[in-house]
Amino acid sequence: MADYKNILVEKKDAAIVLTINREKAMNALNRETVAEIQGFISSHWSDDSFGVLIITGAGKAFVAGADISEMKDMDIEGGMDMSARGNYLFKSIQNFPKPVIAAVNGFALGGGCELAMACDIRIASEKAKFGQPEVNLGLIPGYGGTQRLSRLVGRGKAMQLILTGDMIKADEAYRIGFVDEICAPEELMDKALAMAQTITSKSPLAVRMAKDCVNRGLDMPLSNALDFEKVNFGAICGSYDKTEGCTAFLEKRKAEFKGK
Ligand code: CAA
């Protein structure tokens, strides 16, 4: 694996765990960290040696947002550039061919909340806290928060969180459907790895196509999205994995998927 300064990358069973590791700054996403995560995503786009990417944070934060020290003197052009780089990264995570699980260990604020939303599934420690506190800084969310939050939890809750800047605890985030599971802090990584293992035992081709259909469908009117699903369903019926999966079921044995 490449040498990084602000992230740790570790292979664990069928998953790669990417830990954002700027503990002293609550894992705030400075320019360098965004570039390192982007470097990891780009260089592992076609890597089939793992099935799931897990993103977490070191210490008591997942990510406490974009790095505020880099924004104080930022001008209009700098702000657009920063938002463009962050949005490009978060779109890359959303479109990454492998599922991405956010294992949210602590504060997920601003850009950290937005990072969690760009992931496919969110598992949170009971200690995690979420929020979009940008209005406290005279800012608005700039890494997708104004768009992904309303799609995830609905317009009213998104407005409440973004306009008040209030933080919510993990149980409330679970209640409103922001996170998909909560667990004790010491169970977080085991839970994420177990979920990664379950996903990796399925057909990689089906997993990739299902993720793509869900994500791309959300950007389309329903009737177009249903057509998109139909074409993909047809395509996957031509795969080895579909024949193997259905045959294995009928023969009452475990399927041996090949991802083709
Ligand atoms: N950027 C830069 N540094 C940060 C940071 C951030 N987002 N969040 C925390 N830090 C730094 C603090 O400045 C502090 O540094 P020093 O030790 O050098 O003073 C260190 O991390 C520890 O932080 P605290 O002492 O504040 O720790 P705490 O436990 O009392 O509070 C916290 C933790 C609630 C997360 C608090 O640090 C906090 O509110 N952080 C800012 C959260 C925020 O506003 N995020 C939004 C950023 S804007 C954004 O993200 C825009 C966008 O959409 C792209």
XYZ file of C-alpha atoms and ligand atoms in Angstrom:
314
model
C 0.000 0.000 0.000
C 1.160 3.571 -0.630
C 2.616 5.631 2.211
C 0.123 8.168 3.539
C 0.509 10.868 6.179
C -3.097 11.402 7.312
C -4.791 8.083 6.624
C -4.096 4.490 7.624
C -4.987 1.735 5.219
C -5.215 -1.825 6.452
C -6.488 -5.038 4.866
C -8.752 -6.951 7.277
C -10.230 -10.195 5.961
C -12.348 -9.290 2.959
C -12.298 -5.563 3.663
C -9.943 -2.625 3.542
C -10.242 -0.347 6.558
C -9.327 3.277 5.836
C -8.807 5.221 9.070
C -8.635 9.002 8.952
C -5.759 9.690 11.281
C -5.353 13.351 12.267
C -6.360 12.756 15.844
C -5.023 16.064 17.177
C -7.304 17.982 14.793
C -10.285 15.635 15.316
C -9.534 14.154 11.881
C -10.556 17.407 10.196
C -10.356 17.096 6.427
C -7.595 19.435 5.329
C -6.609 19.689 1.678
C -3.878 17.065 2.079
C -6.224 14.511 3.682
C -8.836 14.968 0.952
C -6.079 14.390 -1.626
C -4.835 11.273 0.161
C -8.305 9.714 0.364
C -8.818 10.587 -3.314
C -5.464 8.955 -4.113
C -6.534 5.797 -2.305
C -9.932 5.693 -4.058
C -8.442 6.262 -7.522
C -5.672 3.702 -7.113
C -8.033 1.011 -5.772
C -10.887 1.582 -8.227
C -10.218 -1.682 -10.090
C -8.633 -3.637 -7.215
C -10.532 -6.888 -6.787
C -8.437 -8.150 -3.879
C -11.037 -6.869 -1.401
C -14.834 -6.753 -1.302
C -15.792 -3.786 0.874
C -14.214 -0.508 1.971
C -14.761 0.575 5.588
C -14.080 4.199 6.519
C -13.558 5.173 10.152
C -11.687 7.727 12.259
C -8.894 7.546 14.833
C -9.607 8.578 18.435
C -12.805 10.282 19.523
C -13.852 11.738 16.183
C -14.926 10.188 12.917
C -14.287 13.512 11.170
C -15.036 16.898 12.778
C -15.513 18.572 9.410
C -13.445 20.377 6.870
C -10.358 21.995 8.379
C -11.533 25.366 9.688
C -7.993 26.792 9.740
C -7.859 26.455 5.947
C -11.141 28.340 5.480
C -10.608 31.484 7.534
C -8.873 33.427 4.752
C -10.382 31.558 1.834
C -11.775 33.720 -0.974
C -14.629 32.966 -3.390
C -12.428 31.110 -5.851
C -10.765 29.142 -3.052
C -14.148 28.163 -1.640
C -15.389 26.936 -5.020
C -12.192 24.954 -5.509
C -12.401 23.404 -2.049
C -16.034 22.430 -2.541
C -15.270 21.021 -5.997
C -12.453 18.830 -4.653
C -14.544 17.589 -1.727
C -17.589 16.932 -3.894
C -15.449 15.081 -6.437
C -14.071 12.867 -3.667
C -17.467 12.178 -2.132
C -18.953 11.374 -5.552
C -16.022 8.984 -6.108
C -16.881 7.282 -2.811
C -20.560 7.096 -3.762
C -19.694 5.629 -7.179
C -16.851 3.412 -5.926
C -17.428 -0.051 -7.444
C -17.227 -1.701 -4.007
C -19.672 -1.011 -1.177
C -18.403 1.549 1.312
C -19.392 1.321 4.991
C -18.931 4.277 7.337
C -18.026 2.977 10.802
C -18.763 6.169 12.712
C -16.811 6.068 15.976
C -17.338 9.624 17.240
C -18.016 13.182 16.065
C -19.224 13.294 12.466
C -19.703 16.998 11.908
C -19.861 19.150 8.778
C -17.662 17.446 6.194
C -17.597 14.387 8.481
C -21.373 14.068 8.440
C -21.176 14.572 4.662
C -18.509 11.875 4.349
C -20.720 9.430 6.242
C -23.603 10.279 3.879
C -21.486 9.624 0.793
C -20.925 6.066 2.067
C -23.439 3.346 1.220
C -24.173 2.179 4.787
C -23.619 3.895 8.162
C -22.944 1.957 11.356
C -22.469 4.153 14.414
C -21.035 3.738 17.876
C -23.433 4.793 20.635
C -20.878 7.571 21.295
C -21.141 9.080 17.820
C -22.591 12.538 17.323
C -23.772 14.039 14.069
C -24.403 17.531 12.821
C -24.016 20.133 10.115
C -22.712 23.042 12.220
C -21.550 25.186 9.289
C -24.012 28.024 10.070
C -22.126 28.527 13.362
C -19.109 29.476 11.234
C -21.028 31.683 8.805
C -20.826 28.901 6.233
C -23.101 26.377 4.563
C -22.331 22.683 4.033
C -19.994 22.390 1.045
C -19.389 18.667 0.557
C -22.927 17.651 -0.400
C -24.734 18.190 2.912
C -27.511 20.412 1.590
C -28.363 17.768 -1.004
C -27.644 14.337 0.503
C -29.127 15.057 3.949
C -32.602 15.891 2.622
C -32.503 12.800 0.404
C -31.556 10.662 3.409
C -33.798 11.979 6.201
C -36.341 14.184 4.402
C -36.573 17.945 3.916
C -37.816 18.942 7.384
C -35.186 17.085 9.426
C -32.467 18.184 7.004
C -33.577 21.801 7.351
C -33.678 21.487 11.145
C -30.149 20.090 11.345
C -28.633 22.467 8.788
C -30.400 25.640 9.966
C -29.885 25.142 13.716
C -26.413 23.583 13.481
C -27.471 21.347 16.395
C -25.717 18.055 17.056
C -27.698 14.855 17.486
C -26.663 11.683 19.293
C -26.405 8.263 17.658
C -29.789 7.025 18.930
C -31.551 10.033 17.405
C -29.560 9.589 14.157
C -30.766 5.976 14.099
C -34.349 6.990 14.839
C -34.477 9.418 11.898
C -32.862 6.924 9.523
C -29.526 8.693 9.200
C -27.593 5.678 10.480
C -28.512 2.118 9.680
C -27.231 0.409 12.852
C -25.919 1.455 16.238
C -23.790 -0.575 18.623
C -21.489 -0.341 21.631
C -18.214 1.420 20.770
C -16.142 -1.733 21.284
C -18.351 -3.664 18.852
C -18.176 -1.131 16.030
C -15.351 -2.553 13.946
C -16.472 -6.179 14.446
C -19.954 -5.208 13.252
C -18.579 -3.419 10.200
C -16.265 -6.322 9.374
C -19.074 -8.869 9.816
C -21.279 -6.866 7.458
C -18.383 -6.635 4.993
C -17.955 -10.406 5.228
C -21.661 -11.011 4.519
C -21.579 -8.708 1.490
C -18.368 -10.271 0.190
C -19.901 -13.760 0.294
C -22.427 -12.675 -2.397
C -21.846 -12.332 -6.119
C -19.485 -9.346 -6.524
C -21.098 -8.606 -9.853
C -24.605 -8.506 -8.369
C -23.421 -6.377 -5.437
C -21.765 -3.869 -7.763
C -24.776 -3.676 -10.069
C -27.261 -3.351 -7.196
C -25.264 -0.469 -5.680
C -25.128 1.267 -9.047
C -28.875 0.814 -9.639
C -29.813 2.214 -6.216
C -27.491 5.201 -6.539
C -28.156 6.085 -10.160
C -31.880 5.473 -9.763
C -32.052 8.142 -7.057
C -30.927 10.687 -9.675
C -33.710 9.722 -12.116
C -37.488 9.976 -12.353
C -38.989 6.661 -11.139
C -40.064 5.406 -14.566
C -36.536 5.918 -16.005
C -35.031 4.320 -12.906
C -37.255 1.272 -13.319
C -36.171 0.996 -16.959
C -32.556 1.246 -15.805
C -33.163 -1.613 -13.371
C -34.799 -3.694 -16.114
C -31.782 -3.328 -18.427
C -29.396 -4.198 -15.602
C -31.509 -7.181 -14.541
C -31.358 -8.419 -18.122
C -27.608 -7.914 -18.254
C -26.995 -9.826 -15.044
C -29.069 -12.731 -16.344
C -26.231 -13.265 -18.833
C -23.685 -13.735 -16.039
C -21.938 -16.860 -14.783
C -22.795 -15.827 -11.213
C -26.547 -15.807 -11.918
C -26.443 -19.327 -13.374
C -24.248 -20.514 -10.495
C -26.369 -18.808 -7.811
C -29.678 -20.202 -9.070
C -28.211 -23.669 -9.758
C -26.626 -23.804 -6.292
C -29.972 -22.916 -4.695
C -31.769 -25.664 -6.595
C -28.998 -28.172 -5.803
C -29.080 -27.120 -2.118
C -25.389 -26.214 -2.022
C -23.355 -23.052 -1.442
C -22.794 -20.960 -4.560
C -19.236 -20.451 -5.810
C -19.375 -16.974 -7.290
C -16.680 -15.753 -9.672
C -17.713 -12.155 -10.261
C -18.388 -12.665 -13.950
N -11.005 22.011 11.730
C -9.803 22.268 12.278
N -9.490 21.932 13.545
C -10.428 21.311 14.260
C -11.712 21.028 13.772
C -11.983 21.409 12.423
N -13.156 21.131 11.823
N -12.433 20.430 14.732
C -11.636 20.343 15.813
N -10.423 20.884 15.537
C -9.278 20.990 16.425
C -9.489 22.065 17.491
O -9.198 23.354 16.978
C -8.517 21.598 18.551
O -7.223 21.998 18.166
P -6.165 22.526 19.311
O -5.994 21.344 20.226
O -4.952 22.823 18.501
O -6.807 23.675 19.979
C -8.594 20.092 18.478
O -9.132 19.792 17.186
C -9.499 19.477 19.512
O -10.750 20.121 19.416
P -11.547 20.683 20.701
O -10.585 21.174 21.729
O -12.565 21.652 20.204
O -12.235 19.331 21.234
P -13.616 19.161 21.992
O -13.679 17.738 22.421
O -13.807 20.221 23.025
O -14.739 19.419 20.851
C -15.715 19.189 18.665
C -14.836 18.556 19.759
C -17.169 19.264 19.163
C -15.642 18.266 17.454
C -15.220 20.603 18.344
O -13.831 20.536 18.077
C -15.875 21.247 17.161
O -16.979 21.774 17.289
N -15.202 21.241 15.993
C -15.654 21.948 14.803
C -16.811 21.240 14.139
C -17.273 22.027 12.946
O -17.680 23.167 13.022
N -17.232 21.386 11.744
C -17.652 21.968 10.504
C -16.467 22.480 9.750
S -16.932 23.364 8.295
C -17.239 22.172 7.133
O -17.116 20.995 7.374
C -17.657 22.708 5.788
C -18.045 21.685 4.809
O -19.159 21.227 4.728
C -17.091 21.199 3.855
